[in-house]
Amino acid sequence: MSRFPNFVLLAICVMNFVPKGVLSQPQVPCYFIFGDSLSDPGNNNILLTQAKANYPPYGVDFPSQRATGRFTNGKTVVDFIARLLGFPDFIPSFLSANSSQILQGVNYASGSSGILDETGRTVGDRITLKEQVLLHRVTVIRLAIQLRNRTEALNRLNRCIYTLGFGTNDYINNYFMPENYPSSQQFTPEQYARLVAREYGIQLNILYENGARKVALLGLLPLGLIPFELGRYGPAEAPRLNAAVELFNEELKDLVAELNANLTDARFTFLNTTGISSIGDMSLEQLVPCCPIEPNFNMTCIPFNNNICLDRQLSIFFDNVHPSEDTNEPLANRYYAAVDPTDVNPFSIHQLAQLQI
């Protein structure tokens, strides 16, 4: 079975959606990215944390052929989204963005970060959702100074795309890790999903107050099937873990509906990662990571060990948690173009970009 049975149709749809000259004419003024290691472009490089990817074999297929801090062999999902939106360059990390670059957006994502403040604390420093939202307020101030007018800065932000990819660590680095966190003893899966979604909603409202009007929330993969959780719990427990994650995805859909009802001059959407992904159709052999895994922190590749799989186009995961570039690209394409009506709810990223707010 092909990993992506709709790939040819998908390619045609994406080509039809992307206007001619898109690389020189972005569809929106700017793109702001919030998230965890699935979106981190290198913000964690200078943090005191085990969650780093600034060493080989990470980046082996990146255009520069070097590790940048991205937790994959090449480009991330948000790198591909930026390209589809027509940005000629990668969206810079918050820590590297200069005054002219912030006009086109900033990437605040940080490996091991979560929606809850305590998520990922056993790994070390990280920029949590709350902290990323605070950093965005700094960016708004910088934009207001650069444009000499806060109202003009907010008007620009109103037309930009925002994507947020959070929740993975709230499960794999919190709820599914009872030896380090009490959350699974304190809350049922239903209670925990509501708790995390409620905190998400608080921060999304703060983003709205600081100019965000076109906002996409990335749903979670079936985390019981990532190599890290398969190694910890085994295949028999995957349905239980996936069911807990799906409760959170359902909460995200409800949150999007609530935000769209209450914030009528904004548009939020849910991107159905589980529905788009083919991971549930894979054999266990196909879910083996491409790189040798670090034994002391067994989510990431062993540093400088280049004994990696040769045909990375066939690898679903590059390490024990993070998808390969060839998994990321089709996900991004369907977030953008929505080949199937269930891919997004209610808007694709392309539709979001075209909306007049």
GROMACS .gro file of C-alpha atoms in nm:
model
  357
    1MET     CA    1   0.000   0.000   0.000
    2SER     CA    2   0.126   0.349  -0.085
    3ARG     CA    3   0.192   0.571   0.214
    4PHE     CA    4   0.000   0.855   0.055
    5PRO     CA    5  -0.261   0.714  -0.185
    6ASN     CA    6  -0.384   1.063  -0.279
    7PHE     CA    7  -0.038   1.201  -0.346
    8VAL     CA    8  -0.081   1.255  -0.720
    9LEU     CA    9  -0.421   1.420  -0.670
   10LEU     CA   10  -0.269   1.623  -0.388
   11ALA     CA   11   0.014   1.751  -0.606
   12ILE     CA   12  -0.235   1.862  -0.872
   13CYS     CA   13  -0.454   2.037  -0.614
   14VAL     CA   14  -0.163   2.221  -0.457
   15MET     CA   15  -0.036   2.338  -0.795
   16ASN     CA   16  -0.384   2.469  -0.873
   17PHE     CA   17  -0.407   2.650  -0.540
   18VAL     CA   18  -0.069   2.824  -0.557
   19PRO     CA   19  -0.085   3.137  -0.775
   20LYS     CA   20   0.181   3.204  -1.038
   21GLY     CA   21   0.463   3.411  -0.898
   22VAL     CA   22   0.379   3.303  -0.544
   23LEU     CA   23   0.744   3.290  -0.440
   24SER     CA   24   0.780   3.665  -0.495
   25GLN     CA   25   0.432   3.757  -0.376
   26PRO     CA   26   0.340   3.602  -0.038
   27GLN     CA   27  -0.034   3.554   0.004
   28VAL     CA   28  -0.028   3.720   0.347
   29PRO     CA   29   0.202   3.989   0.491
   30CYS     CA   30   0.347   3.762   0.758
   31TYR     CA   31   0.340   3.418   0.916
   32PHE     CA   32   0.381   3.359   1.290
   33ILE     CA   33   0.461   3.012   1.423
   34PHE     CA   34   0.410   2.882   1.776
   35GLY     CA   35   0.478   2.527   1.883
   36ASP     CA   36   0.710   2.256   2.008
   37SER     CA   37   0.992   2.052   1.854
   38LEU     CA   38   0.781   1.967   1.549
   39SER     CA   39   0.815   2.335   1.448
   40ASP     CA   40   1.133   2.447   1.630
   41PRO     CA   41   1.380   2.607   1.382
   42GLY     CA   42   1.659   2.629   1.640
   43ASN     CA   43   1.524   2.831   1.933
   44ASN     CA   44   1.639   2.555   2.169
   45ASN     CA   45   1.999   2.574   2.049
   46ILE     CA   46   2.100   2.818   2.322
   47LEU     CA   47   1.879   2.679   2.600
   48LEU     CA   48   1.996   2.452   2.882
   49THR     CA   49   1.801   2.148   2.774
   50GLN     CA   50   1.834   1.791   2.655
   51ALA     CA   51   1.585   1.874   2.379
   52LYS     CA   52   1.832   1.980   2.111
   53ALA     CA   53   1.880   1.888   1.747
   54ASN     CA   54   2.172   2.113   1.655
   55TYR     CA   55   2.405   1.827   1.562
   56PRO     CA   56   2.432   1.562   1.289
   57PRO     CA   57   2.258   1.354   1.169
   58TYR     CA   58   1.979   1.615   1.202
   59GLY     CA   59   1.970   1.839   0.895
   60VAL     CA   60   2.129   1.584   0.663
   61ASP     CA   61   1.869   1.666   0.395
   62PHE     CA   62   1.824   2.035   0.480
   63PRO     CA   63   1.924   2.272   0.195
   64SER     CA   64   2.241   2.370   0.382
   65GLN     CA   65   2.309   2.001   0.462
   66ARG     CA   66   2.377   2.090   0.823
   67ALA     CA   67   2.194   2.075   1.153
   68THR     CA   68   2.000   2.393   1.228
   69GLY     CA   69   1.813   2.283   1.539
   70ARG     CA   70   1.521   2.134   1.345
   71PHE     CA   71   1.423   1.794   1.484
   72THR     CA   72   1.420   1.615   1.150
   73ASN     CA   73   1.641   1.531   0.855
   74GLY     CA   74   1.526   1.829   0.650
   75LYS     CA   75   1.237   2.072   0.655
   76THR     CA   76   0.953   2.083   0.908
   77VAL     CA   77   0.581   2.108   0.840
   78VAL     CA   78   0.585   2.484   0.902
   79ASP     CA   79   0.878   2.529   0.661
   80PHE     CA   80   0.662   2.375   0.389
   81ILE     CA   81   0.360   2.585   0.491
   82ALA     CA   82   0.571   2.900   0.461
   83ARG     CA   83   0.675   2.796   0.111
   84LEU     CA   84   0.314   2.726   0.010
   85LEU     CA   85   0.215   3.071   0.138
   86GLY     CA   86   0.477   3.216  -0.094
   87PHE     CA   87   0.750   3.324   0.147
   88PRO     CA   88   1.088   3.306  -0.027
   89ASP     CA   89   1.282   3.237   0.293
   90PHE     CA   90   1.230   3.030   0.606
   91ILE     CA   91   1.049   3.215   0.884
   92PRO     CA   92   1.328   3.313   1.127
   93SER     CA   93   1.347   3.204   1.488
   94PHE     CA   94   1.257   3.462   1.751
   95LEU     CA   95   1.614   3.460   1.876
   96SER     CA   96   1.761   3.537   1.533
   97ALA     CA   97   1.499   3.764   1.372
   98ASN     CA   98   1.610   4.119   1.300
   99SER     CA   99   1.384   4.422   1.269
  100SER     CA  100   1.326   4.385   0.896
  101GLN     CA  101   1.264   4.009   0.918
  102ILE     CA  102   0.986   4.040   1.176
  103LEU     CA  103   0.776   4.216   0.913
  104GLN     CA  104   0.732   3.872   0.750
  105GLY     CA  105   0.689   3.678   1.072
  106VAL     CA  106   0.866   3.499   1.354
  107ASN     CA  107   0.895   3.136   1.468
  108TYR     CA  108   0.875   3.101   1.849
  109ALA     CA  109   0.854   2.720   1.862
  110SER     CA  110   1.060   2.538   2.125
  111GLY     CA  111   1.135   2.169   2.166
  112SER     CA  112   0.973   1.995   2.471
  113SER     CA  113   0.735   2.289   2.530
  114GLY     CA  114   0.370   2.239   2.605
  115ILE     CA  115   0.044   2.413   2.677
  116LEU     CA  116   0.084   2.352   3.049
  117ASP     CA  117   0.376   2.530   3.215
  118GLU     CA  118   0.507   2.214   3.384
  119THR     CA  119   0.514   2.008   3.066
  120GLY     CA  120   0.868   1.914   2.961
  121ARG     CA  121   1.032   2.043   3.281
  122THR     CA  122   1.229   1.720   3.332
  123VAL     CA  123   1.406   1.779   3.001
  124GLY     CA  124   1.529   2.127   3.090
  125ASP     CA  125   1.462   2.477   2.965
  126ARG     CA  126   1.195   2.536   2.704
  127ILE     CA  127   0.978   2.823   2.586
  128THR     CA  128   0.626   2.730   2.694
  129LEU     CA  129   0.309   2.834   2.514
  130LYS     CA  130   0.252   3.111   2.769
  131GLU     CA  131   0.609   3.235   2.721
  132GLN     CA  132   0.580   3.223   2.341
  133VAL     CA  133   0.267   3.436   2.361
  134LEU     CA  134   0.456   3.683   2.583
  135LEU     CA  135   0.739   3.693   2.330
  136HIS     CA  136   0.486   3.775   2.061
  137ARG     CA  137   0.383   4.080   2.261
  138VAL     CA  138   0.749   4.187   2.239
  139THR     CA  139   0.730   4.142   1.862
  140VAL     CA  140   0.416   4.355   1.846
  141ILE     CA  141   0.601   4.632   2.030
  142ARG     CA  142   0.895   4.601   1.791
  143LEU     CA  143   0.660   4.622   1.492
  144ALA     CA  144   0.482   4.925   1.637
  145ILE     CA  145   0.816   5.101   1.680
  146GLN     CA  146   0.929   5.007   1.329
  147LEU     CA  147   0.601   5.116   1.168
  148ARG     CA  148   0.574   5.415   1.406
  149ASN     CA  149   0.215   5.326   1.479
  150ARG     CA  150   0.066   5.047   1.695
  151THR     CA  151  -0.263   5.057   1.506
  152GLU     CA  152  -0.083   5.006   1.175
  153ALA     CA  153   0.112   4.717   1.330
  154LEU     CA  154  -0.208   4.549   1.451
  155ASN     CA  155  -0.376   4.602   1.114
  156ARG     CA  156  -0.084   4.422   0.951
  157LEU     CA  157  -0.103   4.136   1.202
  158ASN     CA  158  -0.478   4.100   1.139
  159ARG     CA  159  -0.396   3.983   0.785
  160CYS     CA  160  -0.123   3.737   0.883
  161ILE     CA  161  -0.140   3.360   0.928
  162TYR     CA  162  -0.075   3.211   1.272
  163THR     CA  163  -0.019   2.839   1.327
  164LEU     CA  164   0.005   2.674   1.667
  165GLY     CA  165   0.120   2.316   1.715
  166PHE     CA  166   0.096   2.220   2.082
  167GLY     CA  167  -0.018   1.925   2.288
  168THR     CA  168   0.225   1.650   2.190
  169ASN     CA  169   0.445   1.715   2.492
  170ASP     CA  170   0.147   1.756   2.721
  171TYR     CA  171   0.101   1.385   2.656
  172ILE     CA  172   0.441   1.228   2.589
  173ASN     CA  173   0.628   1.459   2.829
  174ASN     CA  174   0.355   1.476   3.091
  175TYR     CA  175   0.038   1.264   3.096
  176PHE     CA  176   0.199   0.949   2.951
  177MET     CA  177   0.502   0.982   3.181
  178PRO     CA  178   0.364   0.896   3.530
  179GLU     CA  179   0.713   0.840   3.674
  180ASN     CA  180   0.778   1.215   3.638
  181TYR     CA  181   0.435   1.380   3.642
  182PRO     CA  182   0.126   1.321   3.862
  183SER     CA  183  -0.126   1.432   3.597
  184SER     CA  184  -0.245   1.081   3.500
  185GLN     CA  185  -0.324   1.011   3.866
  186GLN     CA  186  -0.498   1.345   3.914
  187PHE     CA  187  -0.713   1.353   3.601
  188THR     CA  188  -0.908   1.112   3.386
  189PRO     CA  189  -0.827   1.136   3.012
  190GLU     CA  190  -1.145   1.339   2.963
  191GLN     CA  191  -1.061   1.579   3.246
  192TYR     CA  192  -0.705   1.624   3.127
  193ALA     CA  193  -0.807   1.697   2.768
  194ARG     CA  194  -1.049   1.964   2.892
  195LEU     CA  195  -0.787   2.112   3.126
  196VAL     CA  196  -0.525   2.144   2.854
  197ALA     CA  197  -0.774   2.280   2.599
  198ARG     CA  198  -0.899   2.538   2.850
  199GLU     CA  199  -0.545   2.673   2.903
  200TYR     CA  200  -0.495   2.674   2.526
  201GLY     CA  201  -0.806   2.887   2.490
  202ILE     CA  202  -0.680   3.142   2.743
  203GLN     CA  203  -0.357   3.193   2.549
  204LEU     CA  204  -0.537   3.208   2.214
  205ASN     CA  205  -0.754   3.490   2.346
  206ILE     CA  206  -0.438   3.678   2.447
  207LEU     CA  207  -0.300   3.627   2.095
  208TYR     CA  208  -0.627   3.766   1.959
  209GLU     CA  209  -0.584   4.074   2.178
  210ASN     CA  210  -0.242   4.120   2.019
  211GLY     CA  211  -0.357   4.110   1.659
  212ALA     CA  212  -0.407   3.744   1.562
  213ARG     CA  213  -0.712   3.698   1.340
  214LYS     CA  214  -0.629   3.405   1.109
  215VAL     CA  215  -0.529   3.116   1.333
  216ALA     CA  216  -0.478   2.744   1.258
  217LEU     CA  217  -0.443   2.483   1.534
  218LEU     CA  218  -0.254   2.167   1.438
  219GLY     CA  219  -0.414   1.852   1.575
  220LEU     CA  220  -0.206   1.572   1.722
  221LEU     CA  221  -0.081   1.252   1.564
  222PRO     CA  222  -0.194   0.917   1.712
  223LEU     CA  223   0.085   0.931   1.969
  224GLY     CA  224   0.049   0.571   2.077
  225LEU     CA  225   0.209   0.479   1.745
  226ILE     CA  226   0.518   0.697   1.757
  227PRO     CA  227   0.834   0.489   1.814
  228PHE     CA  228   0.897   0.640   2.158
  229GLU     CA  229   0.560   0.531   2.297
  230LEU     CA  230   0.568   0.195   2.120
  231GLY     CA  231   0.899   0.132   2.295
  232ARG     CA  232   0.765   0.237   2.635
  233TYR     CA  233   0.420   0.081   2.630
  234GLY     CA  234   0.415  -0.169   2.343
  235PRO     CA  235   0.164  -0.202   2.056
  236ALA     CA  236  -0.110  -0.342   2.282
  237GLU     CA  237  -0.137  -0.010   2.467
  238ALA     CA  238  -0.144   0.206   2.153
  239PRO     CA  239  -0.527   0.213   2.126
  240ARG     CA  240  -0.557   0.341   2.487
  241LEU     CA  241  -0.300   0.616   2.430
  242ASN     CA  242  -0.452   0.711   2.096
  243ALA     CA  243  -0.798   0.734   2.252
  244ALA     CA  244  -0.667   0.982   2.511
  245VAL     CA  245  -0.507   1.193   2.238
  246GLU     CA  246  -0.823   1.187   2.029
  247LEU     CA  247  -1.015   1.334   2.324
  248PHE     CA  248  -0.783   1.632   2.305
  249ASN     CA  249  -0.829   1.663   1.928
  250GLU     CA  250  -1.205   1.670   1.982
  251GLU     CA  251  -1.161   1.941   2.245
  252LEU     CA  252  -0.963   2.143   1.990
  253LYS     CA  253  -1.250   2.123   1.742
  254ASP     CA  254  -1.490   2.246   2.010
  255LEU     CA  255  -1.246   2.522   2.105
  256VAL     CA  256  -1.225   2.639   1.744
  257ALA     CA  257  -1.605   2.650   1.719
  258GLU     CA  258  -1.627   2.847   2.044
  259LEU     CA  259  -1.361   3.098   1.938
  260ASN     CA  260  -1.526   3.151   1.600
  261ALA     CA  261  -1.859   3.211   1.771
  262ASN     CA  262  -1.721   3.456   2.028
  263LEU     CA  263  -1.454   3.639   1.828
  264THR     CA  264  -1.656   3.718   1.520
  265ASP     CA  265  -1.388   3.931   1.350
  266ALA     CA  266  -1.140   3.641   1.361
  267ARG     CA  267  -1.125   3.298   1.198
  268PHE     CA  268  -0.984   2.990   1.367
  269THR     CA  269  -0.946   2.644   1.215
  270PHE     CA  270  -0.849   2.290   1.320
  271LEU     CA  271  -0.604   2.090   1.108
  272ASN     CA  272  -0.681   1.719   1.132
  273THR     CA  273  -0.335   1.563   1.161
  274THR     CA  274  -0.463   1.220   1.266
  275GLY     CA  275  -0.706   1.205   0.975
  276ILE     CA  276  -0.445   1.315   0.722
  277SER     CA  277  -0.163   1.098   0.853
  278SER     CA  278  -0.118   0.743   0.726
  279ILE     CA  279   0.060   0.631   1.044
  280GLY     CA  280  -0.238   0.422   1.154
  281ASP     CA  281  -0.206   0.216   0.835
  282MET     CA  282   0.163   0.140   0.881
  283SER     CA  283   0.318  -0.186   1.000
  284LEU     CA  284   0.542  -0.180   1.308
  285GLU     CA  285   0.843  -0.228   1.080
  286GLN     CA  286   0.757   0.095   0.899
  287LEU     CA  287   0.747   0.289   1.227
  288VAL     CA  288   1.114   0.227   1.311
  289PRO     CA  289   1.318   0.549   1.346
  290CYS     CA  290   1.573   0.630   1.078
  291CYS     CA  291   1.858   0.732   1.309
  292PRO     CA  292   2.024   0.550   1.602
  293ILE     CA  293   1.858   0.667   1.923
  294GLU     CA  294   2.028   0.837   2.217
  295PRO     CA  295   2.012   0.586   2.505
  296ASN     CA  296   2.004   0.843   2.788
  297PHE     CA  297   1.735   1.060   2.632
  298ASN     CA  298   1.570   0.818   2.402
  299MET     CA  299   1.361   1.056   2.194
  300THR     CA  300   1.646   1.193   1.985
  301CYS     CA  301   1.928   1.071   1.761
  302ILE     CA  302   2.267   0.982   1.904
  303PRO     CA  303   2.484   1.290   1.837
  304PHE     CA  304   2.719   1.266   1.539
  305ASN     CA  305   2.617   0.907   1.464
  306ASN     CA  306   2.560   0.909   1.089
  307ASN     CA  307   2.459   0.544   1.066
  308ILE     CA  308   2.113   0.642   0.943
  309CYS     CA  309   1.875   0.479   0.697
  310LEU     CA  310   1.974   0.536   0.336
  311ASP     CA  311   1.630   0.566   0.178
  312ARG     CA  312   1.479   0.836   0.398
  313GLN     CA  313   1.188   0.882   0.158
  314LEU     CA  314   1.051   0.558   0.302
  315SER     CA  315   1.097   0.661   0.667
  316ILE     CA  316   0.793   0.785   0.856
  317PHE     CA  317   1.000   0.895   1.157
  318PHE     CA  318   1.351   1.033   1.158
  319ASP     CA  319   1.401   0.979   1.532
  320ASN     CA  320   1.183   0.832   1.807
  321VAL     CA  321   0.929   1.116   1.800
  322HIS     CA  322   0.973   1.342   1.500
  323PRO     CA  323   0.853   1.269   1.146
  324SER     CA  324   1.091   1.278   0.853
  325GLU     CA  325   1.086   1.552   0.591
  326ASP     CA  326   0.903   1.318   0.352
  327THR     CA  327   0.625   1.278   0.608
  328ASN     CA  328   0.612   1.652   0.682
  329GLU     CA  329   0.564   1.769   0.324
  330PRO     CA  330   0.240   1.581   0.245
  331LEU     CA  331   0.097   1.688   0.583
  332ALA     CA  332   0.170   2.052   0.503
  333ASN     CA  333   0.022   2.018   0.154
  334ARG     CA  334  -0.307   1.888   0.290
  335TYR     CA  335  -0.321   2.145   0.568
  336TYR     CA  336  -0.287   2.400   0.292
  337ALA     CA  337  -0.510   2.254   0.020
  338ALA     CA  338  -0.750   2.018   0.209
  339VAL     CA  339  -0.779   1.734  -0.042
  340ASP     CA  340  -1.046   1.569   0.173
  341PRO     CA  341  -1.326   1.763   0.350
  342THR     CA  342  -1.220   1.610   0.682
  343ASP     CA  343  -0.863   1.743   0.650
  344VAL     CA  344  -0.956   2.075   0.813
  345ASN     CA  345  -1.243   2.224   1.012
  346PRO     CA  346  -1.365   2.467   0.887
  347PHE     CA  347  -1.089   2.627   0.674
  348SER     CA  348  -0.776   2.517   0.494
  349ILE     CA  349  -0.471   2.740   0.532
  350HIS     CA  350  -0.520   2.856   0.173
  351GLN     CA  351  -0.880   2.955   0.250
  352LEU     CA  352  -0.768   3.125   0.571
  353ALA     CA  353  -0.512   3.328   0.378
  354GLN     CA  354  -0.774   3.444   0.128
  355LEU     CA  355  -1.033   3.552   0.384
  356GLN     CA  356  -1.095   3.924   0.424
  357ILE     CA  357  -1.089   4.005   0.795
   0.00000   0.00000   0.00000
